C-alpha cells in the first residue's frame, strides 16, 4: 500500500499535517505547492488499496480527480474548510469539512485529534488570520505560551506560501514542512532552528516595507483596494498584506491586486467583523474561489479590473 499526504503549502495546510504526522508518524509521498496551487489531487497516482490524506484544498476544485481516485479503489481522508460544492459520498471516503468562517483545517484536525498537537493548531489558526480561534484553542493548553511569538510564526509560515511559483518563495513548502516536523512545540522550533525563523522574519519585514509604497486604487469606508507590481516580493506579500489590512480595519473589506503577465492576481478579505462574501465576489470570475472570509482570483484579466471593483463594492456597500 502506498500513502500520499496532499496539503496546501500555507500555514494552515502545513500545520494540519504537522499535527497528524507528529501524532501518527508514517512515510508518505508529499504533494504540495504554492498557496494558489490547489488542484493537487491531479498529481496523485494512487490505485486500489492506497491511502490518500488531503488537507486544506477545496473539494470543489478537486472533484474530478477525487472521483477518479475513489473509482480506482483508493481510500481518502479529506479535511478542509473551503466552499466545497456538493459533497460526494463514496465507500473509502472520510470527509471532515466545515465551512464556518471561524474554522480552518488546523482547527478541524485539532478537534479530530482531541487536542493532540494543539500548539501547531494554534500556529495554523494564527497563520489563517483566525486569531480568535487560535486564542480559544490556547485556553485548552496546560501551559501559558507566548501567543505573540506563535502568532508571528504562523504569519511567517503563511507568508512563505505566496508566489506564482515555488522559486518566488523563501522555502519550498515541502521542505518547510519537513524542517518543522521534528519539533513538537513551536517554542522548541524557534529556539533550535533560529535560521528558519530569522530568514522568514527578515524577508517578511523587507517585503511589507516595500508594500507601504503600493498604489491605492480605492479607499472608501467599506472597501479598500491596493495594487502591487509584478515582482516576486509583491507576490510573496499579497496574502499576508490582505490579512494585516483586514485586522487593522475590521469593518472594511480589502483587496490586494498584484500585476502578473496575464492580468492580476487577486486576494480578497471580508471584514473581520463580518466574515462573509469574499468567495461570492471571487467566484464571479473563472479562476476565482476560496471561502467566505478570504478568497482570491488566480488570473483576473486587466479589462475585468473595473468589473471586479464594482462587484466588491456591491457586496460590501
GROMACS .gro file of C-alpha atoms in nm:
model
  317
    1UNK     CA    1   0.000   0.000   0.000
    2UNK     CA    2   0.126   0.345  -0.093
    3UNK     CA    3   0.042   0.656   0.106
    4UNK     CA    4   0.011   1.015  -0.010
    5UNK     CA    5  -0.009   1.332   0.200
    6UNK     CA    6  -0.157   1.616  -0.005
    7UNK     CA    7  -0.160   1.960   0.157
    8UNK     CA    8  -0.185   2.330   0.084
    9UNK     CA    9   0.157   2.495   0.118
   10UNK     CA   10   0.031   2.769   0.351
   11UNK     CA   11   0.037   2.775   0.732
   12UNK     CA   12  -0.299   2.603   0.767
   13UNK     CA   13  -0.211   2.312   0.541
   14UNK     CA   14   0.137   2.265   0.683
   15UNK     CA   15   0.027   2.289   1.047
   16UNK     CA   16  -0.263   2.049   0.988
   17UNK     CA   17  -0.022   1.788   0.852
   18UNK     CA   18   0.227   1.853   1.134
   19UNK     CA   19  -0.044   1.763   1.385
   20UNK     CA   20  -0.137   1.442   1.205
   21UNK     CA   21   0.216   1.315   1.144
   22UNK     CA   22   0.350   1.403   1.486
   23UNK     CA   23   0.055   1.213   1.632
   24UNK     CA   24   0.070   0.925   1.380
   25UNK     CA   25   0.409   0.913   1.208
   26UNK     CA   26   0.421   0.741   0.872
   27UNK     CA   27   0.608   0.755   0.545
   28UNK     CA   28   0.417   0.910   0.256
   29UNK     CA   29   0.468   1.077  -0.079
   30UNK     CA   30   0.426   1.452  -0.018
   31UNK     CA   31   0.232   1.664  -0.268
   32UNK     CA   32   0.206   2.038  -0.216
   33UNK     CA   33   0.289   2.371  -0.379
   34UNK     CA   34   0.240   2.744  -0.357
   35UNK     CA   35  -0.073   2.877  -0.191
   36UNK     CA   36  -0.266   2.910  -0.518
   37UNK     CA   37  -0.170   2.563  -0.641
   38UNK     CA   38  -0.486   2.390  -0.521
   39UNK     CA   39  -0.570   2.129  -0.788
   40UNK     CA   40  -0.326   1.899  -0.613
   41UNK     CA   41  -0.515   1.571  -0.648
   42UNK     CA   42  -0.436   1.573  -1.021
   43UNK     CA   43  -0.080   1.485  -0.920
   44UNK     CA   44  -0.175   1.178  -0.714
   45UNK     CA   45  -0.116   0.841  -0.885
   46UNK     CA   46  -0.290   0.623  -0.629
   47UNK     CA   47  -0.452   0.288  -0.704
   48UNK     CA   48  -0.663   0.029  -0.524
   49UNK     CA   49  -0.554  -0.017  -0.164
   50UNK     CA   50  -0.358   0.309  -0.148
   51UNK     CA   51  -0.437   0.575   0.112
   52UNK     CA   52  -0.457   0.950   0.042
   53UNK     CA   53  -0.477   1.225   0.305
   54UNK     CA   54  -0.590   1.564   0.169
   55UNK     CA   55  -0.565   1.882   0.374
   56UNK     CA   56  -0.679   2.239   0.310
   57UNK     CA   57  -0.765   2.227  -0.060
   58UNK     CA   58  -1.124   2.272  -0.179
   59UNK     CA   59  -1.322   1.960  -0.268
   60UNK     CA   60  -1.495   2.157  -0.543
   61UNK     CA   61  -1.164   2.233  -0.720
   62UNK     CA   62  -1.052   1.868  -0.696
   63UNK     CA   63  -1.380   1.685  -0.758
   64UNK     CA   64  -1.290   1.508  -1.086
   65UNK     CA   65  -0.956   1.389  -0.950
   66UNK     CA   66  -1.120   1.278  -0.625
   67UNK     CA   67  -1.382   1.081  -0.818
   68UNK     CA   68  -1.104   0.918  -1.020
   69UNK     CA   69  -0.911   0.809  -0.711
   70UNK     CA   70  -1.221   0.668  -0.544
   71UNK     CA   71  -1.323   0.482  -0.861
   72UNK     CA   72  -0.978   0.320  -0.866
   73UNK     CA   73  -1.030   0.191  -0.512
   74UNK     CA   74  -0.810   0.431  -0.316
   75UNK     CA   75  -0.910   0.534   0.036
   76UNK     CA   76  -0.924   0.909   0.100
   77UNK     CA   77  -0.927   1.110   0.424
   78UNK     CA   78  -1.020   1.468   0.332
   79UNK     CA   79  -1.015   1.767   0.572
   80UNK     CA   80  -1.100   2.118   0.455
   81UNK     CA   81  -1.286   2.442   0.529
   82UNK     CA   82  -1.329   2.600   0.185
   83UNK     CA   83  -1.657   2.613  -0.003
   84UNK     CA   84  -1.695   2.259  -0.125
   85UNK     CA   85  -1.993   2.248  -0.358
   86UNK     CA   86  -2.197   1.930  -0.328
   87UNK     CA   87  -2.003   1.691  -0.108
   88UNK     CA   88  -1.952   1.342  -0.252
   89UNK     CA   89  -2.034   1.021  -0.071
   90UNK     CA   90  -1.849   0.703  -0.155
   91UNK     CA   91  -1.702   0.391   0.006
   92UNK     CA   92  -1.347   0.462   0.110
   93UNK     CA   93  -1.403   0.836   0.158
   94UNK     CA   94  -1.389   1.002   0.500
   95UNK     CA   95  -1.478   1.371   0.487
   96UNK     CA   96  -1.422   1.629   0.760
   97UNK     CA   97  -1.545   1.954   0.606
   98UNK     CA   98  -1.668   2.263   0.787
   99UNK     CA   99  -1.705   2.595   0.603
  100UNK     CA  100  -1.791   2.812   0.906
  101UNK     CA  101  -1.594   3.140   0.884
  102UNK     CA  102  -1.414   3.093   1.218
  103UNK     CA  103  -1.290   2.743   1.126
  104UNK     CA  104  -0.976   2.636   0.940
  105UNK     CA  105  -0.820   2.300   0.860
  106UNK     CA  106  -0.577   2.317   1.152
  107UNK     CA  107  -0.869   2.369   1.390
  108UNK     CA  108  -1.057   2.074   1.236
  109UNK     CA  109  -0.756   1.845   1.275
  110UNK     CA  110  -0.716   1.969   1.633
  111UNK     CA  111  -1.071   1.854   1.707
  112UNK     CA  112  -1.019   1.526   1.523
  113UNK     CA  113  -0.711   1.453   1.738
  114UNK     CA  114  -0.880   1.573   2.058
  115UNK     CA  115  -0.617   1.840   2.113
  116UNK     CA  116  -0.305   1.636   2.045
  117UNK     CA  117  -0.065   1.877   1.880
  118UNK     CA  118  -0.278   2.176   1.974
  119UNK     CA  119   0.024   2.408   1.971
  120UNK     CA  120   0.064   2.367   1.595
  121UNK     CA  121  -0.312   2.406   1.550
  122UNK     CA  122  -0.280   2.745   1.720
  123UNK     CA  123   0.005   2.846   1.489
  124UNK     CA  124  -0.201   2.738   1.187
  125UNK     CA  125  -0.505   2.936   1.301
  126UNK     CA  126  -0.295   3.247   1.350
  127UNK     CA  127  -0.150   3.199   1.004
  128UNK     CA  128  -0.501   3.177   0.860
  129UNK     CA  129  -0.592   3.510   1.026
  130UNK     CA  130  -0.822   3.343   1.280
  131UNK     CA  131  -0.682   3.499   1.595
  132UNK     CA  132  -0.997   3.435   1.799
  133UNK     CA  133  -0.997   3.065   1.712
  134UNK     CA  134  -0.627   3.039   1.797
  135UNK     CA  135  -0.683   3.204   2.134
  136UNK     CA  136  -0.975   2.974   2.215
  137UNK     CA  137  -0.765   2.665   2.144
  138UNK     CA  138  -0.482   2.812   2.354
  139UNK     CA  139  -0.716   2.816   2.655
  140UNK     CA  140  -0.718   2.434   2.646
  141UNK     CA  141  -0.340   2.409   2.698
  142UNK     CA  142  -0.187   2.319   3.032
  143UNK     CA  143   0.077   2.589   2.977
  144UNK     CA  144   0.054   2.960   2.902
  145UNK     CA  145   0.252   3.013   2.582
  146UNK     CA  146   0.378   3.338   2.437
  147UNK     CA  147   0.099   3.371   2.184
  148UNK     CA  148   0.260   3.679   2.033
  149UNK     CA  149   0.553   3.465   1.916
  150UNK     CA  150   0.328   3.183   1.797
  151UNK     CA  151   0.116   3.434   1.605
  152UNK     CA  152   0.424   3.573   1.433
  153UNK     CA  153   0.541   3.223   1.342
  154UNK     CA  154   0.201   3.144   1.190
  155UNK     CA  155   0.207   3.463   0.986
  156UNK     CA  156   0.561   3.390   0.865
  157UNK     CA  157   0.481   3.032   0.759
  158UNK     CA  158   0.175   3.163   0.577
  159UNK     CA  159   0.376   3.443   0.415
  160UNK     CA  160   0.615   3.185   0.272
  161UNK     CA  161   0.336   3.021   0.067
  162UNK     CA  162   0.251   3.313  -0.160
  163UNK     CA  163   0.403   3.331  -0.504
  164UNK     CA  164   0.332   3.243  -0.865
  165UNK     CA  165   0.582   2.958  -0.848
  166UNK     CA  166   0.800   2.791  -0.585
  167UNK     CA  167   1.101   2.998  -0.698
  168UNK     CA  168   0.923   3.308  -0.559
  169UNK     CA  169   0.928   3.158  -0.209
  170UNK     CA  170   1.197   3.151   0.059
  171UNK     CA  171   1.133   2.778   0.116
  172UNK     CA  172   0.967   2.509  -0.091
  173UNK     CA  173   0.654   2.420   0.118
  174UNK     CA  174   0.753   2.053   0.122
  175UNK     CA  175   1.098   2.138   0.256
  176UNK     CA  176   0.949   2.377   0.510
  177UNK     CA  177   0.711   2.109   0.638
  178UNK     CA  178   0.994   1.857   0.673
  179UNK     CA  179   1.207   2.114   0.855
  180UNK     CA  180   0.927   2.179   1.106
  181UNK     CA  181   0.826   1.814   1.151
  182UNK     CA  182   1.087   1.720   1.419
  183UNK     CA  183   0.959   1.991   1.654
  184UNK     CA  184   0.656   1.902   1.862
  185UNK     CA  185   0.647   2.251   2.006
  186UNK     CA  186   0.673   2.588   1.825
  187UNK     CA  187   0.894   2.732   2.101
  188UNK     CA  188   1.146   2.449   2.057
  189UNK     CA  189   1.138   2.506   1.681
  190UNK     CA  190   1.225   2.876   1.716
  191UNK     CA  191   1.495   2.802   1.974
  192UNK     CA  192   1.665   2.515   1.790
  193UNK     CA  193   1.624   2.635   1.430
  194UNK     CA  194   1.668   3.013   1.457
  195UNK     CA  195   1.788   3.043   1.095
  196UNK     CA  196   1.446   2.936   0.968
  197UNK     CA  197   1.267   3.191   1.181
  198UNK     CA  198   1.512   3.471   1.103
  199UNK     CA  199   1.505   3.408   0.726
  200UNK     CA  200   1.127   3.433   0.715
  201UNK     CA  201   1.113   3.728   0.955
  202UNK     CA  202   1.372   3.926   0.759
  203UNK     CA  203   1.200   3.857   0.428
  204UNK     CA  204   0.859   3.943   0.567
  205UNK     CA  205   0.972   4.275   0.712
  206UNK     CA  206   1.151   4.376   0.392
  207UNK     CA  207   0.857   4.285   0.169
  208UNK     CA  208   0.600   4.456   0.393
  209UNK     CA  209   0.815   4.768   0.398
  210UNK     CA  210   0.806   4.777   0.017
  211UNK     CA  211   0.429   4.730   0.026
  212UNK     CA  212   0.388   5.056   0.219
  213UNK     CA  213   0.454   5.241  -0.109
  214UNK     CA  214   0.192   5.043  -0.303
  215UNK     CA  215  -0.064   5.217  -0.524
  216UNK     CA  216  -0.400   5.279  -0.358
  217UNK     CA  217  -0.680   5.223  -0.611
  218UNK     CA  218  -0.984   5.254  -0.383
  219UNK     CA  219  -1.005   5.390  -0.028
  220UNK     CA  220  -1.368   5.406   0.084
  221UNK     CA  221  -1.548   5.344   0.410
  222UNK     CA  222  -1.648   4.989   0.314
  223UNK     CA  223  -1.380   4.890   0.061
  224UNK     CA  224  -1.006   4.936   0.014
  225UNK     CA  225  -0.810   4.811  -0.290
  226UNK     CA  226  -0.430   4.814  -0.319
  227UNK     CA  227  -0.228   4.737  -0.632
  228UNK     CA  228   0.116   4.574  -0.624
  229UNK     CA  229   0.369   4.542  -0.910
  230UNK     CA  230   0.471   4.228  -1.098
  231UNK     CA  231   0.762   4.141  -0.868
  232UNK     CA  232   0.844   3.830  -0.658
  233UNK     CA  233   0.832   4.033  -0.334
  234UNK     CA  234   0.483   4.158  -0.422
  235UNK     CA  235   0.354   3.807  -0.491
  236UNK     CA  236   0.504   3.689  -0.161
  237UNK     CA  237   0.334   3.962   0.038
  238UNK     CA  238  -0.007   3.969  -0.133
  239UNK     CA  239  -0.187   3.739   0.109
  240UNK     CA  240  -0.035   3.847   0.439
  241UNK     CA  241  -0.081   4.211   0.343
  242UNK     CA  242  -0.451   4.145   0.296
  243UNK     CA  243  -0.467   3.975   0.637
  244UNK     CA  244  -0.293   4.268   0.808
  245UNK     CA  245  -0.517   4.525   0.642
  246UNK     CA  246  -0.824   4.326   0.749
  247UNK     CA  247  -0.714   4.318   1.114
  248UNK     CA  248  -0.617   4.686   1.112
  249UNK     CA  249  -0.960   4.793   0.978
  250UNK     CA  250  -1.201   4.515   1.081
  251UNK     CA  251  -1.516   4.682   0.947
  252UNK     CA  252  -1.378   4.718   0.592
  253UNK     CA  253  -1.333   4.472   0.305
  254UNK     CA  254  -0.990   4.467   0.142
  255UNK     CA  255  -0.846   4.351  -0.187
  256UNK     CA  256  -0.485   4.329  -0.298
  257UNK     CA  257  -0.442   4.308  -0.676
  258UNK     CA  258  -0.095   4.208  -0.794
  259UNK     CA  259   0.011   4.258  -1.153
  260UNK     CA  260   0.103   3.939  -1.343
  261UNK     CA  261   0.159   3.889  -1.717
  262UNK     CA  262  -0.197   3.752  -1.754
  263UNK     CA  263  -0.356   4.048  -1.572
  264UNK     CA  264  -0.388   4.044  -1.194
  265UNK     CA  265  -0.358   3.801  -0.904
  266UNK     CA  266  -0.627   3.898  -0.652
  267UNK     CA  267  -0.659   3.841  -0.276
  268UNK     CA  268  -0.985   3.943  -0.107
  269UNK     CA  269  -1.050   3.965   0.267
  270UNK     CA  270  -1.402   4.010   0.402
  271UNK     CA  271  -1.439   4.244   0.701
  272UNK     CA  272  -1.320   4.072   1.018
  273UNK     CA  273  -1.643   4.188   1.182
  274UNK     CA  274  -1.850   4.026   0.906
  275UNK     CA  275  -1.657   3.736   0.754
  276UNK     CA  276  -1.883   3.670   0.455
  277UNK     CA  277  -1.887   3.737   0.085
  278UNK     CA  278  -1.525   3.711  -0.028
  279UNK     CA  279  -1.595   3.386  -0.214
  280UNK     CA  280  -1.914   3.530  -0.361
  281UNK     CA  281  -1.714   3.811  -0.521
  282UNK     CA  282  -1.427   3.596  -0.647
  283UNK     CA  283  -1.636   3.311  -0.787
  284UNK     CA  284  -1.792   3.554  -1.033
  285UNK     CA  285  -1.465   3.521  -1.228
  286UNK     CA  286  -1.342   3.200  -1.398
  287UNK     CA  287  -1.030   3.141  -1.186
  288UNK     CA  288  -1.185   3.264  -0.861
  289UNK     CA  289  -1.256   3.065  -0.546
  290UNK     CA  290  -1.196   3.042  -0.174
  291UNK     CA  291  -1.412   3.078   0.132
  292UNK     CA  292  -1.647   3.334   0.283
  293UNK     CA  293  -1.379   3.513   0.486
  294UNK     CA  294  -1.091   3.502   0.237
  295UNK     CA  295  -1.083   3.427  -0.134
  296UNK     CA  296  -0.888   3.502  -0.448
  297UNK     CA  297  -0.869   3.510  -0.825
  298UNK     CA  298  -0.568   3.349  -0.990
  299UNK     CA  299  -0.592   3.534  -1.323
  300UNK     CA  300  -0.811   3.842  -1.349
  301UNK     CA  301  -0.780   3.996  -1.697
  302UNK     CA  302  -0.678   4.362  -1.699
  303UNK     CA  303  -1.002   4.460  -1.869
  304UNK     CA  304  -1.200   4.296  -1.584
  305UNK     CA  305  -1.045   4.502  -1.302
  306UNK     CA  306  -1.322   4.763  -1.304
  307UNK     CA  307  -1.585   4.485  -1.307
  308UNK     CA  308  -1.416   4.323  -1.007
  309UNK     CA  309  -1.408   4.651  -0.813
  310UNK     CA  310  -1.779   4.706  -0.888
  311UNK     CA  311  -1.855   4.354  -0.761
  312UNK     CA  312  -1.657   4.423  -0.444
  313UNK     CA  313  -1.842   4.749  -0.384
  314UNK     CA  314  -2.176   4.583  -0.450
  315UNK     CA  315  -2.102   4.308  -0.198
  316UNK     CA  316  -1.994   4.536   0.086
  317UNK     CA  317  -2.175   4.868   0.042
   0.00000   0.00000   0.00000
